[in-house]
Coordinates of C-alpha atoms and ligand atoms in Angstrom, one line a residue:
X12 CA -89.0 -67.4 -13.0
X13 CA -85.1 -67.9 -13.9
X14 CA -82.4 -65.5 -12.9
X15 CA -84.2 -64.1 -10.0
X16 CA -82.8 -64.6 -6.7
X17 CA -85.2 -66.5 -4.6
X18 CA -85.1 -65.7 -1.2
X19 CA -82.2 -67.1 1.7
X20 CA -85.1 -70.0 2.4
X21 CA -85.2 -71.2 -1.2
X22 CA -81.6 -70.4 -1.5
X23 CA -80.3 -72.4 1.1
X24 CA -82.7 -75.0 1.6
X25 CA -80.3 -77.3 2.2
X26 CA -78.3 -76.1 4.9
X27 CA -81.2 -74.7 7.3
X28 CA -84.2 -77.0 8.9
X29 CA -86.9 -76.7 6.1
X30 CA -88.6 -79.2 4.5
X31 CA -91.3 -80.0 1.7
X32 CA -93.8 -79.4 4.6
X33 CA -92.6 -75.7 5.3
X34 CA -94.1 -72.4 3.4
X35 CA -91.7 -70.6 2.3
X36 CA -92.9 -66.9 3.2
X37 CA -90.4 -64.7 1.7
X38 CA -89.9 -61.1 0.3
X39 CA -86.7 -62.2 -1.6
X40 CA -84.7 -61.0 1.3
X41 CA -80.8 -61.6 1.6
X42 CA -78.6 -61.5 -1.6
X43 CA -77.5 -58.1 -0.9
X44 CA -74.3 -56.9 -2.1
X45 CA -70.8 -57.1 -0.8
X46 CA -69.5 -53.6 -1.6
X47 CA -65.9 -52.4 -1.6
X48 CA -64.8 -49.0 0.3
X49 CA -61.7 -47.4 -1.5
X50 CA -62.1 -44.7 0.8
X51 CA -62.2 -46.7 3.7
X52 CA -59.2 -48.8 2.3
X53 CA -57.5 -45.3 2.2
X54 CA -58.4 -44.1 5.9
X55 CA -56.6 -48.3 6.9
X56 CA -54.8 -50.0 4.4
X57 CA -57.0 -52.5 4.9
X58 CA -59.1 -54.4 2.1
X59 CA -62.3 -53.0 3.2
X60 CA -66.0 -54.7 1.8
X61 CA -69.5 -53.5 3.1
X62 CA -72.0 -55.7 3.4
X63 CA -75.4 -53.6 2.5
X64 CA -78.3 -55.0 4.7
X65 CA -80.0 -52.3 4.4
X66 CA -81.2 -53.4 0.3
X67 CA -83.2 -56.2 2.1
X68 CA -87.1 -56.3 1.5
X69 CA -88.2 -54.3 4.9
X70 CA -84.4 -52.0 4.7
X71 CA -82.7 -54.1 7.3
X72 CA -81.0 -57.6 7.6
X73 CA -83.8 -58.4 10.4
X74 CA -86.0 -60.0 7.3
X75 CA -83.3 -63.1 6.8
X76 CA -84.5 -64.4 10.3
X77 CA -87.7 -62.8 9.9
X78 CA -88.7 -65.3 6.7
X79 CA -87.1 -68.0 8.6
X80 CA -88.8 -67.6 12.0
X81 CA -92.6 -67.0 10.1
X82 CA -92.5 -69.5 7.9
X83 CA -91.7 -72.0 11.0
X84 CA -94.8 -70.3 13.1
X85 CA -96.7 -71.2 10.2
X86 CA -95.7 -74.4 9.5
X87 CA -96.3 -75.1 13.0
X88 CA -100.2 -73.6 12.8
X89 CA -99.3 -70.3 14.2
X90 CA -102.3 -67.5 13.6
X91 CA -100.1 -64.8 15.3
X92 CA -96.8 -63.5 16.1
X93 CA -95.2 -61.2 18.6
X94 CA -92.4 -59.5 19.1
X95 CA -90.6 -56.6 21.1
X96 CA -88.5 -54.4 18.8
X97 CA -86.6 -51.5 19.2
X98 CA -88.0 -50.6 15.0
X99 CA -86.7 -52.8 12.6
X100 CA -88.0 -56.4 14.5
X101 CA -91.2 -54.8 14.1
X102 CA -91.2 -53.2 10.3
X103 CA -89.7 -57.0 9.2
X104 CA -92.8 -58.7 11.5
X105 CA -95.3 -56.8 10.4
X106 CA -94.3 -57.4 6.6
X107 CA -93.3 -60.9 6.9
X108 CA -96.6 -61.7 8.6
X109 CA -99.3 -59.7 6.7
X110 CA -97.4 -61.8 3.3
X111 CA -98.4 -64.8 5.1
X112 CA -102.2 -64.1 6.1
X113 CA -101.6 -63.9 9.7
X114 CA -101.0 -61.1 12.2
X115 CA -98.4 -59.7 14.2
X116 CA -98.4 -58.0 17.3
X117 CA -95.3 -55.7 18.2
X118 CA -94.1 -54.0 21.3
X119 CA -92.2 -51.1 21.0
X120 CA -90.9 -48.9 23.7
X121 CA -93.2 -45.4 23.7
X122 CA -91.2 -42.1 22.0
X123 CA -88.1 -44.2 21.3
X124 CA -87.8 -45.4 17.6
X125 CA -87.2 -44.2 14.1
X126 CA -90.5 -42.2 12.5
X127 CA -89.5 -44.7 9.4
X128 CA -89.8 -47.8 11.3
X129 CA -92.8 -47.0 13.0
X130 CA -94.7 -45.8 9.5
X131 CA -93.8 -49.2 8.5
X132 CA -95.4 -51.8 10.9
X133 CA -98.3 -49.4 10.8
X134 CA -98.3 -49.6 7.2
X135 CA -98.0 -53.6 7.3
X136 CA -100.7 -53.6 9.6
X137 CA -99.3 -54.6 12.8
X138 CA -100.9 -54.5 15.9
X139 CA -98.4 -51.7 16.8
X140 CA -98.5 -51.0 21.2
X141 CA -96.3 -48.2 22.3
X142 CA -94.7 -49.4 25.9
X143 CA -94.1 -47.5 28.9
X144 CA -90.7 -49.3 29.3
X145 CA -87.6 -49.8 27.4
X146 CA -86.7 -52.1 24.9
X147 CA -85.9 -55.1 27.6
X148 CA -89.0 -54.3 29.0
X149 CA -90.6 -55.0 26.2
X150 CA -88.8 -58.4 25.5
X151 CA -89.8 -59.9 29.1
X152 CA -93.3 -58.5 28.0
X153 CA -93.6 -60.6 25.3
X154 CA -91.9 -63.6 26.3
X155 CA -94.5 -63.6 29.0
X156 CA -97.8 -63.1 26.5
X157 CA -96.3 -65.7 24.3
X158 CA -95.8 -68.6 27.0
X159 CA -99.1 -67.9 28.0
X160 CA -101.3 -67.2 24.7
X161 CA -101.6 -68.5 21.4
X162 CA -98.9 -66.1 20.1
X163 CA -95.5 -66.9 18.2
X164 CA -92.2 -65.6 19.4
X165 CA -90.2 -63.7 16.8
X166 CA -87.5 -62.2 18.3
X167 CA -84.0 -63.3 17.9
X168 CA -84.2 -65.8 21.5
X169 CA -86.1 -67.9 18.9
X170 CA -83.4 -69.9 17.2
X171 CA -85.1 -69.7 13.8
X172 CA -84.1 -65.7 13.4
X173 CA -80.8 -66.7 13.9
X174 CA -80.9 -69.7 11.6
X175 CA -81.9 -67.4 9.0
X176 CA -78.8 -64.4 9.6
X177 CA -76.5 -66.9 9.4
X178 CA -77.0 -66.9 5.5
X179 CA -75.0 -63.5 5.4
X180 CA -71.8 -65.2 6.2
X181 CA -72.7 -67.8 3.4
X182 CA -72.6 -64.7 1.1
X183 CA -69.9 -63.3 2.1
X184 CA -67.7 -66.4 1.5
X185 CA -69.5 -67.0 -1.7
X186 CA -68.1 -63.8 -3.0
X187 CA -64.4 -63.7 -1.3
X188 CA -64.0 -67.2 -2.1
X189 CA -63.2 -67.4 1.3
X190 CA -63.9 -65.9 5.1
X191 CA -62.3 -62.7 5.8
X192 CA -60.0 -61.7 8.2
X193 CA -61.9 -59.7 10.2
X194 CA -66.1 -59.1 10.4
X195 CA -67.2 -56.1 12.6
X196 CA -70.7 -55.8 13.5
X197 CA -73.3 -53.7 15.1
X198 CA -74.3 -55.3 18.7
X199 CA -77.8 -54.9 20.4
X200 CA -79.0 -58.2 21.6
X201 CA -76.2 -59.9 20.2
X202 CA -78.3 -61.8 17.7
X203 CA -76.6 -61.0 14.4
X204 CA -73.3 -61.0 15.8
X205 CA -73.8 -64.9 17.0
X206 CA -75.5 -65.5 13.4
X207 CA -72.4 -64.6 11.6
X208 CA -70.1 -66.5 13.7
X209 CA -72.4 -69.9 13.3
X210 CA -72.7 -68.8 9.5
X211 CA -68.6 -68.5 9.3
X212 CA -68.1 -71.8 11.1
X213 CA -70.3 -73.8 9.1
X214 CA -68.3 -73.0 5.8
X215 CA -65.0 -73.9 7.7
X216 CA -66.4 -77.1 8.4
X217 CA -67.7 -77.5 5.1
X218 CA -64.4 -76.5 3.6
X219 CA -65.4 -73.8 1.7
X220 CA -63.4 -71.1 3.8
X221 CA -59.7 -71.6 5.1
X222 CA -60.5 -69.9 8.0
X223 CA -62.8 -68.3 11.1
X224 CA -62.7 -64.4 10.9
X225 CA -61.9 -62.4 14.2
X226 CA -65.4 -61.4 15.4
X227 CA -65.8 -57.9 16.3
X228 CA -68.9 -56.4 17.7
X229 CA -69.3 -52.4 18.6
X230 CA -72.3 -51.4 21.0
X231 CA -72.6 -47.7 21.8
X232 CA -71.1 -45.9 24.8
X233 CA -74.3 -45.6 26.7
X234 CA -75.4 -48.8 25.7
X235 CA -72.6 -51.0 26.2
X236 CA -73.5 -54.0 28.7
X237 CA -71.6 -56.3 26.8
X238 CA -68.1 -54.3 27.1
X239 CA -68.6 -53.3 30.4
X240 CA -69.7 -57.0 32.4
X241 CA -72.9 -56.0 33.5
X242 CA -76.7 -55.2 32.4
X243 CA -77.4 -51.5 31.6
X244 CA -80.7 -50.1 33.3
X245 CA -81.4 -47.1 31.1
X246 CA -79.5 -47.5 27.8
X247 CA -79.0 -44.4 26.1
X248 CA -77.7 -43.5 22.4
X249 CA -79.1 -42.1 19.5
X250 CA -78.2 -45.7 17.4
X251 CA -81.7 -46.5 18.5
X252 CA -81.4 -49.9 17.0
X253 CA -79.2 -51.1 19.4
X254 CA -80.1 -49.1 22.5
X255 CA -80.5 -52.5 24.4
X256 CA -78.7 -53.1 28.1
X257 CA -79.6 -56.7 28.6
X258 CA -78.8 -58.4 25.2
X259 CA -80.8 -61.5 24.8
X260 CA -77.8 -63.5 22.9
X261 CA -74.9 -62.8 25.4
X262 CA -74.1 -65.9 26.3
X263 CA -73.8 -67.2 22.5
X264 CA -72.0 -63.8 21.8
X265 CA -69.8 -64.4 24.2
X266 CA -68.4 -67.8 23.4
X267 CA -67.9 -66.8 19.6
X268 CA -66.2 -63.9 20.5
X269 CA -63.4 -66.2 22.2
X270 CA -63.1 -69.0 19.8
X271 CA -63.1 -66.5 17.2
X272 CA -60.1 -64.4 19.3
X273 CA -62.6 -61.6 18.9
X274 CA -63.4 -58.5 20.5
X275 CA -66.1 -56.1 21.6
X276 CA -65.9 -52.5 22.0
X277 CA -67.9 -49.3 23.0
X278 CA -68.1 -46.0 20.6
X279 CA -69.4 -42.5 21.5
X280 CA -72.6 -41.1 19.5
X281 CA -70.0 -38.7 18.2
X282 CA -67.9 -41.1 16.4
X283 CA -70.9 -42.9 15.3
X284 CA -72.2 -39.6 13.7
X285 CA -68.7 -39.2 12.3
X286 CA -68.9 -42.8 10.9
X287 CA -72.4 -42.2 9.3
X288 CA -71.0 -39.2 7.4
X289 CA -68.0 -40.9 6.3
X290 CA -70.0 -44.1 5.1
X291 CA -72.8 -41.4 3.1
X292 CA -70.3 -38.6 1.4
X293 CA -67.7 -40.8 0.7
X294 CA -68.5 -44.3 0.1
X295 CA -72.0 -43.4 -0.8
X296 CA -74.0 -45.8 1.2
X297 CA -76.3 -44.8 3.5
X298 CA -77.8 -46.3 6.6
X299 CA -79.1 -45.4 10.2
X300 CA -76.8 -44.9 12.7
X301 CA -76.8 -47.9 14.3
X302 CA -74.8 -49.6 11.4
X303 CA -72.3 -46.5 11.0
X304 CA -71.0 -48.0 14.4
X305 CA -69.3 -50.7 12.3
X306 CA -67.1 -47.9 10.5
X307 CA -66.8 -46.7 13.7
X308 CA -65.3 -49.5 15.0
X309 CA -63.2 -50.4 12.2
X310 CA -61.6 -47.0 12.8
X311 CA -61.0 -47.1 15.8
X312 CA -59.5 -50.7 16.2
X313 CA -57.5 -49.6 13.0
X314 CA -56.0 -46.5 15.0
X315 CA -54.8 -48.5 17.4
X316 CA -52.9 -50.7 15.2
X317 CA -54.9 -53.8 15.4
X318 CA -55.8 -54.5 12.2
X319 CA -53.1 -54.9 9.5
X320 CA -52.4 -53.3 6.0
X321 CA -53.6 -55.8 3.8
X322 CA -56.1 -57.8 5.9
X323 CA -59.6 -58.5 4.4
X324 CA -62.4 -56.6 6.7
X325 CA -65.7 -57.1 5.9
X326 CA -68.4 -54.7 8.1
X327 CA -72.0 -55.1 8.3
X328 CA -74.1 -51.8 8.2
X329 CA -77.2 -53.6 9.2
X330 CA -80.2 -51.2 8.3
X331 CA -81.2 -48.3 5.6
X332 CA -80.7 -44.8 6.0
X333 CA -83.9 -43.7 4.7
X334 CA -85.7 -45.2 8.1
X335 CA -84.0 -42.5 10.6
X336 CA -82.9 -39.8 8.1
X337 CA -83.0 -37.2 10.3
X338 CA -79.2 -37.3 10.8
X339 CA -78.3 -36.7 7.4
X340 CA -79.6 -32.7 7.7
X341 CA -76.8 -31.7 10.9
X342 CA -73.9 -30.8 11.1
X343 CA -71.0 -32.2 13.3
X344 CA -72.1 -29.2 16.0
X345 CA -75.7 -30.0 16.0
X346 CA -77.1 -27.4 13.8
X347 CA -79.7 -27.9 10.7
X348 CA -78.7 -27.9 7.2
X349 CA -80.7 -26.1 4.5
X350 CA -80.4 -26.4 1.0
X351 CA -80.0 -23.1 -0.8
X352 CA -83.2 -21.6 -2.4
X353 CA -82.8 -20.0 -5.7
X354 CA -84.9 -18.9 -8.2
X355 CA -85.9 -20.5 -11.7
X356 CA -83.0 -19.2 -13.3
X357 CA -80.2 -20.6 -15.4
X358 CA -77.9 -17.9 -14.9
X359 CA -78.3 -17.6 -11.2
X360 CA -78.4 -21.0 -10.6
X361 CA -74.9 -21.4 -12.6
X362 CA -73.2 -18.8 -10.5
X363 CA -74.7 -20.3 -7.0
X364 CA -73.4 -23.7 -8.5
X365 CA -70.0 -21.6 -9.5
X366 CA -70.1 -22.6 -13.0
X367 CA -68.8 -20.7 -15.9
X368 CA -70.5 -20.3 -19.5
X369 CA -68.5 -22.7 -22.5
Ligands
PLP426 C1 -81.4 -55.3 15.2 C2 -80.4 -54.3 14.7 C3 -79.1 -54.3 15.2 C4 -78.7 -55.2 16.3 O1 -78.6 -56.5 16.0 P1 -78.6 -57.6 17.2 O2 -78.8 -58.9 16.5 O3 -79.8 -57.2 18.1 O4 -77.3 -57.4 17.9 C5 -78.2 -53.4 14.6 N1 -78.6 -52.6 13.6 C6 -79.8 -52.6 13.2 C7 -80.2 -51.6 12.1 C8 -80.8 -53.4 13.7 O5 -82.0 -53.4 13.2

């Protein structure tokens, strides 16, 4: 069993509330690498690291609460969890809980998330109901069922998932060898955002950073509650991850973003899109669209001069491209892109490529 990284439970035991008492259910999530971006450090002048979420067990950073918040259900005799999710919640549920013998319930809104996602609580074996409601519908749904009936909350308003994230930031400063300057994130409910910021200020207090990075969260245009000072009724963007208008973390959000001297800002589909290409054909990492918004965001705040040559940014892209890949095969303008078809034959193919013989 030596040399394989253990999961952010086992990992971290001593800085989150586990004891000998507590299963550890884990996939081995969190560990996930800390990337650098030449290209983006060309587009900003900035020193420019990726933190991959997607590479976790279920493709998206939702499993470092997950193993947290199922292995406390468990611990405290839990047969079932619930949660609402707008994909990923669910995909990381429904794994986390068929590991542990028990089942999970999930409530996503009907039509409104990623083919991948939904293949993947299915395939886990969750108890998978399509609501007639948006995501926040969802949420009060289940919050209801699970003060009333012997279910387990899940979602990020149980302090355990948020326990869990806050591991990222531990990485981070594990590898820097200190906090960065700035940490931009993708904001839906405002969960992960608040996890980073608890992460960040628990190594300042440890001493093992020198200092709180600014906090920067991007939610979409359509889907921007946060930015704009009140709750969205019909959230719209195709970031589907974070197509939320009444984020269940606000409060939280809101405080770290002013002691951290943060910020929060909206971004158009289009410059998300743009940001998603960027991140695949030049960095080579891919991811759904809802983490491209943290390129996005880097971007723009770079554009207008906020963040300096030199300064350490390190941006979450939160979940993997292969879960919503539909993107990928348009073009800026909307239409589909076909690879060439050829036939089985060197010579052809070496012209189509534009090779020439040695
Ligand atoms: C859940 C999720 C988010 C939003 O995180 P919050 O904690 O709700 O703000 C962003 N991106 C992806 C891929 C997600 O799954």
């Amino acid at each position: 069993m030596a040399n394989q990284w253990r999961g952010v439970l086992r990992e971290y035991a001593d800085r989150l509330d586990i004891t000998e008492k507590t299963p550890i259910i884990t996939l081995g999530e969190g560990g996930t690498p800390l990337i650098r971006a030449a290209a983006l450090e060309a587009r900003t002048g900035a020193k420019v690291w990726v933190k991959f979420e997607g590479m976790n067990p279920t493709g998206s950073f939702k499993d470092r609460g997950m193993t947290m918040a199922v292995s406390k259900a468990v611990e405290h005799g839990a047969k079932a969890v619930i949660c609402a999710s707008t994909g990923n919640t669910s995909a990381s549920a429904a794994a986390y809980a068929t590991h542990a013998g028990i089942t999970a319930a999930v409530l996503v809104p009907e039509g409104k998330i990623a083919m991948g996602k939904l293949a993947q609580a299915i395939a886990h074996g969750a108890e998978l109901l399509q609501v007639q409601g948006n995501f926040d519908d969802c949420l009060d749904i289940a919050r209801d069922l699970a003060a009333n009936y012997p279910v387990h909350l899940v979602n990020s308003v149980n302090p355990d998932r948020i326990e869990g994230q806050k591991t990222a930031a531990f990485e981070v400063v594990e590898v820097l060898e200190d906090a960065p300057d700035f940490h931009i994130v993708p904001v839906g409910n405002a969960g992960n955002y608040t996890a980073y910021f608890r992460g960040y200020s628990e190594e300042l207090a440890r001493g093992e950073s020198t200092k709180l990075p600014r906090m920067f969260g991007f939610q979409a245009e359509g889907s921007a509650p946060i930015v704009l000072g009140h709750v969205v009724k019909s959230p719209e963007t195709i970031a589907s991850a974070i197509r939320i208008g009444n984020p269940a973390s606000w409060k939280l959000a809101t405080a770290a973003r002013e002691t951290s001297d943060g910020y929060f800002g909206a971004i158009s589909d289009a410059k998300i899109l743009e940001a998603h290409r960027i991140l695949s054909s030049e960095v080579g990492i891919f991811v759904e669209p809802a983490s491209a918004i943290s390129v996005a965001g880097l971007l723009e705040r770079s554009d207008a001069g906020i963040i300096p040559k030199g300064a350490t940014v390190v941006l979450t892209v939160t979940g993997h491209g292969l879960k919503d890949p539909q993107w990928a095969l348009r073009t800026p303008d909307g239409s589909d892109i076909k690879p060439t078809i050829v036939p089985a034959d060197t010579t052809e193919i070496a012209d189509v490529l534009g090779l020439r013989s040695v």
